[in-house]
Amino acid sequence: GAGVSQSPRYKVAKRGQDVALRCDPISGHVSLFWYQQALGQGPEFLTYFQNEAQLDKSGLPSDRFFAERPEGSVSTLKIQRTQQEDSAVYLCASSLARAGGYVYNEQFFGPGTRLTVL
Amino acid sequence: SQELEQSPQSLIVQEGKNLTINCTSSKTLYGLYWYKQKYGEGLIFLMMLQKGGEEKSHEKITAKLDEKKQQSSLHITASQPSHAGIYLCGADMGKENTDKLIFGTGTRLQVFP
């Protein structure tokens, strides 16, 4: 399909395990975002890429969280030594370009990866 | 985030009734987005508002942004079961190096026959 895809859709991890979540943005989209959505809450920003450059990682909750987008397309969010509080849905979104000024671009969201840490 | 307040948190309406969801910020918004989310799925874009006083409609859904660009409302006319889901407002606060969105906590809408 032409939308944002994420894998796996569901992940169960034991506490202390490392996990890697993948995002395939829409082809040609320059901007890529990761959000974390806890149960019953709205998504919260984690990090932002413009092409391969990570321009904003202010939302990453700890140094156990790491994201990369080495070739400016696919992105991976890695969580090391998972904790129970990491359980959430991780959403990836992409948009055509970083517009700035007064032009804004719609962010297209993937279906998310539901992470459960036992 | 508490930067965006959504109300009500949940709404149960009978099919055919009109309803309104509100989204309020203490700061000026540079872009306001409305999304719909169904359980286990990603966010579906509904509308984006940018200018003070702007109003947009799509099918039976109308979104408005006030003149001060601090409050938005989403109005559904003659609700249907297909409108059920979680409605989220997301805002661009105008940070220069990112287009990240700040989201409200969502409004869960149920529509019964």
mmCIF file of N, CA and C in Angstrom, chain A residues 36-91:
data_model
loop_
_atom_site.group_PDB
_atom_site.id
_atom_site.type_symbol
_atom_site.label_atom_id
_atom_site.label_comp_id
_atom_site.label_asym_id
_atom_site.label_seq_id
_atom_site.Cartn_x
_atom_site.Cartn_y
_atom_site.Cartn_z
ATOM 1 N N GLN A 36 4.669 8.298 21.223
ATOM 2 C CA GLN A 36 4.314 7.240 22.165
ATOM 3 C C GLN A 36 2.914 7.531 22.688
ATOM 4 N N GLN A 37 2.046 6.533 22.638
ATOM 5 C CA GLN A 37 0.682 6.732 23.116
ATOM 6 C C GLN A 37 0.355 5.728 24.217
ATOM 7 N N ALA A 38 0.242 6.243 25.424
ATOM 8 C CA ALA A 38 -0.156 5.399 26.549
ATOM 9 C C ALA A 38 -1.666 5.197 26.499
ATOM 10 N N LEU A 39 -2.126 4.170 27.168
ATOM 11 C CA LEU A 39 -3.546 3.822 27.162
ATOM 12 C C LEU A 39 -4.398 4.985 27.656
ATOM 13 N N GLY A 40 -5.370 5.369 26.858
ATOM 14 C CA GLY A 40 -6.287 6.431 27.261
ATOM 15 C C GLY A 40 -5.732 7.839 27.133
ATOM 16 N N GLN A 41 -4.573 7.968 26.509
ATOM 17 C CA GLN A 41 -3.948 9.280 26.360
ATOM 18 C C GLN A 41 -3.750 9.615 24.883
ATOM 19 N N GLY A 42 -3.464 10.878 24.634
ATOM 20 C CA GLY A 42 -3.106 11.259 23.282
ATOM 21 C C GLY A 42 -1.646 10.915 23.016
ATOM 22 N N PRO A 43 -1.246 10.863 21.752
ATOM 23 C CA PRO A 43 0.166 10.582 21.433
ATOM 24 C C PRO A 43 1.081 11.668 21.986
ATOM 25 N N GLU A 44 2.261 11.256 22.424
ATOM 26 C CA GLU A 44 3.268 12.209 22.883
ATOM 27 C C GLU A 44 4.510 12.077 22.021
ATOM 28 N N PHE A 45 5.020 13.219 21.618
ATOM 29 C CA PHE A 45 6.158 13.284 20.716
ATOM 30 C C PHE A 45 7.409 12.669 21.344
ATOM 31 N N LEU A 46 8.116 11.886 20.524
ATOM 32 C CA LEU A 46 9.392 11.327 20.966
ATOM 33 C C LEU A 46 10.551 11.976 20.213
ATOM 34 N N THR A 47 10.521 11.875 18.879
ATOM 35 C CA THR A 47 11.655 12.352 18.104
ATOM 36 C C THR A 47 11.244 12.642 16.669
ATOM 37 N N TYR A 48 12.072 13.434 15.977
ATOM 38 C CA TYR A 48 11.766 13.913 14.624
ATOM 39 C C TYR A 48 13.008 13.855 13.754
ATOM 40 N N PHE A 49 12.823 13.369 12.527
ATOM 41 C CA PHE A 49 13.888 13.324 11.526
ATOM 42 C C PHE A 49 13.484 14.147 10.312
ATOM 43 N N GLN A 50 14.464 14.833 9.792
ATOM 44 C CA GLN A 50 14.320 15.437 8.467
ATOM 45 C C GLN A 50 15.363 14.748 7.605
ATOM 46 N N ASN A 51 14.890 13.944 6.676
ATOM 47 C CA ASN A 51 15.776 13.003 5.952
ATOM 48 C C ASN A 51 16.500 12.138 6.993
ATOM 49 N N GLU A 52 17.810 12.081 6.958
ATOM 50 C CA GLU A 52 18.521 11.215 7.905
ATOM 51 C C GLU A 52 18.914 11.955 9.183
ATOM 52 N N ALA A 53 18.693 13.243 9.210
ATOM 53 C CA ALA A 53 19.107 14.047 10.360
ATOM 54 C C ALA A 53 18.039 14.031 11.456
ATOM 55 N N GLN A 54 18.466 13.702 12.650
ATOM 56 C CA GLN A 54 17.558 13.715 13.797
ATOM 57 C C GLN A 54 17.609 15.125 14.386
ATOM 58 N N LEU A 55 16.602 15.918 14.081
ATOM 59 C CA LEU A 55 16.620 17.334 14.464
ATOM 60 C C LEU A 55 16.055 17.602 15.845
ATOM 61 N N ASP A 56 15.279 16.685 16.344
ATOM 62 C CA ASP A 56 14.653 16.913 17.649
ATOM 63 C C ASP A 56 14.464 15.561 18.321
ATOM 64 N N LYS A 57 15.115 15.371 19.444
ATOM 65 C CA LYS A 57 14.910 14.146 20.222
ATOM 66 C C LYS A 57 14.529 14.488 21.640
ATOM 67 N N SER A 58 13.921 15.632 21.796
ATOM 68 C CA SER A 58 13.602 16.136 23.127
ATOM 69 C C SER A 58 12.555 15.302 23.846
ATOM 70 N N GLY A 59 11.782 14.510 23.116
ATOM 71 C CA GLY A 59 10.732 13.724 23.747
ATOM 72 C C GLY A 59 11.149 12.334 24.183
ATOM 73 N N LEU A 60 12.338 11.915 23.847
ATOM 74 C CA LEU A 60 12.791 10.578 24.250
ATOM 75 C C LEU A 60 12.894 10.545 25.769
ATOM 76 N N PRO A 61 12.207 9.597 26.422
ATOM 77 C CA PRO A 61 12.106 9.634 27.885
ATOM 78 C C PRO A 61 13.381 9.286 28.630
ATOM 79 N N SER A 62 14.277 8.547 28.014
ATOM 80 C CA SER A 62 15.522 8.208 28.697
ATOM 81 C C SER A 62 16.553 7.794 27.661
ATOM 82 N N ASP A 63 17.776 7.589 28.138
ATOM 83 C CA ASP A 63 18.835 7.169 27.209
ATOM 84 C C ASP A 63 18.687 5.710 26.792
ATOM 85 N N ARG A 64 17.633 5.040 27.272
ATOM 86 C CA ARG A 64 17.378 3.687 26.795
ATOM 87 C C ARG A 64 16.690 3.712 25.422
ATOM 88 N N PHE A 65 16.188 4.884 25.060
ATOM 89 C CA PHE A 65 15.483 5.036 23.788
ATOM 90 C C PHE A 65 16.433 5.634 22.748
ATOM 91 N N PHE A 66 16.441 4.999 21.585
ATOM 92 C CA PHE A 66 17.330 5.441 20.523
ATOM 93 C C PHE A 66 16.620 5.274 19.190
ATOM 94 N N ALA A 67 16.705 6.275 18.330
ATOM 95 C CA ALA A 67 16.071 6.180 17.012
ATOM 96 C C ALA A 67 17.079 6.519 15.940
ATOM 97 N N GLU A 68 16.900 5.912 14.797
ATOM 98 C CA GLU A 68 17.788 6.187 13.670
ATOM 99 C C GLU A 68 17.023 6.113 12.362
ATOM 100 N N ARG A 69 17.588 6.787 11.364
ATOM 101 C CA ARG A 69 17.014 6.790 10.017
ATOM 102 C C ARG A 69 18.192 6.978 9.057
ATOM 103 N N PRO A 70 19.050 5.983 8.975
ATOM 104 C CA PRO A 70 20.363 6.142 8.339
ATOM 105 C C PRO A 70 20.346 6.563 6.871
ATOM 106 N N GLU A 71 19.332 6.142 6.119
ATOM 107 C CA GLU A 71 19.310 6.478 4.694
ATOM 108 C C GLU A 71 18.169 7.424 4.355
ATOM 109 N N GLY A 72 17.587 7.996 5.389
ATOM 110 C CA GLY A 72 16.535 8.979 5.128
ATOM 111 C C GLY A 72 15.202 8.399 4.714
ATOM 112 N N SER A 73 15.029 7.067 4.891
ATOM 113 C CA SER A 73 13.718 6.490 4.582
ATOM 114 C C SER A 73 13.230 5.707 5.780
ATOM 115 N N VAL A 74 13.532 4.421 5.834
ATOM 116 C CA VAL A 74 13.092 3.575 6.952
ATOM 117 C C VAL A 74 13.722 4.067 8.261
ATOM 118 N N SER A 75 12.929 3.991 9.324
ATOM 119 C CA SER A 75 13.428 4.378 10.639
ATOM 120 C C SER A 75 13.210 3.240 11.623
ATOM 121 N N THR A 76 14.107 3.170 12.602
ATOM 122 C CA THR A 76 13.981 2.168 13.662
ATOM 123 C C THR A 76 14.042 2.868 15.013
ATOM 124 N N LEU A 77 13.108 2.527 15.861
ATOM 125 C CA LEU A 77 13.110 2.983 17.242
ATOM 126 C C LEU A 77 13.537 1.808 18.106
ATOM 127 N N LYS A 78 14.613 1.982 18.843
ATOM 128 C CA LYS A 78 15.126 0.907 19.679
ATOM 129 C C LYS A 78 14.968 1.275 21.151
ATOM 130 N N ILE A 79 14.505 0.328 21.908
ATOM 131 C CA ILE A 79 14.372 0.509 23.350
ATOM 132 C C ILE A 79 15.211 -0.562 24.018
ATOM 133 N N GLN A 80 16.158 -0.118 24.811
ATOM 134 C CA GLN A 80 17.033 -1.068 25.504
ATOM 135 C C GLN A 80 16.514 -1.312 26.920
ATOM 136 N N ARG A 81 16.741 -2.511 27.398
ATOM 137 C CA ARG A 81 16.404 -2.868 28.789
ATOM 138 C C ARG A 81 14.981 -2.385 29.112
ATOM 139 N N THR A 82 14.018 -2.895 28.376
ATOM 140 C CA THR A 82 12.640 -2.422 28.505
ATOM 141 C C THR A 82 12.133 -2.530 29.936
ATOM 142 N N GLN A 83 11.313 -1.568 30.297
ATOM 143 C CA GLN A 83 10.663 -1.506 31.601
ATOM 144 C C GLN A 83 9.156 -1.546 31.395
ATOM 145 N N GLN A 84 8.427 -1.858 32.443
ATOM 146 C CA GLN A 84 6.971 -1.948 32.325
ATOM 147 C C GLN A 84 6.358 -0.620 31.892
ATOM 148 N N GLU A 85 6.944 0.476 32.314
ATOM 149 C CA GLU A 85 6.393 1.786 31.950
ATOM 150 C C GLU A 85 6.582 2.105 30.464
ATOM 151 N N ASP A 86 7.355 1.276 29.753
ATOM 152 C CA ASP A 86 7.517 1.475 28.311
ATOM 153 C C ASP A 86 6.330 0.911 27.532
ATOM 154 N N SER A 87 5.468 0.166 28.199
ATOM 155 C CA SER A 87 4.298 -0.410 27.526
ATOM 156 C C SER A 87 3.415 0.707 26.991
ATOM 157 N N ALA A 88 3.176 0.683 25.698
ATOM 158 C CA ALA A 88 2.416 1.741 25.024
ATOM 159 C C ALA A 88 2.287 1.364 23.555
ATOM 160 N N VAL A 89 1.558 2.183 22.828
ATOM 161 C CA VAL A 89 1.536 2.074 21.372
ATOM 162 C C VAL A 89 2.529 3.093 20.820
ATOM 163 N N TYR A 90 3.408 2.651 19.954
ATOM 164 C CA TYR A 90 4.392 3.537 19.354
ATOM 165 C C TYR A 90 3.952 3.827 17.918
ATOM 166 N N LEU A 91 3.701 5.092 17.671
ATOM 167 C CA LEU A 91 3.190 5.532 16.376
ATOM 168 C C LEU A 91 4.284 6.234 15.581
#
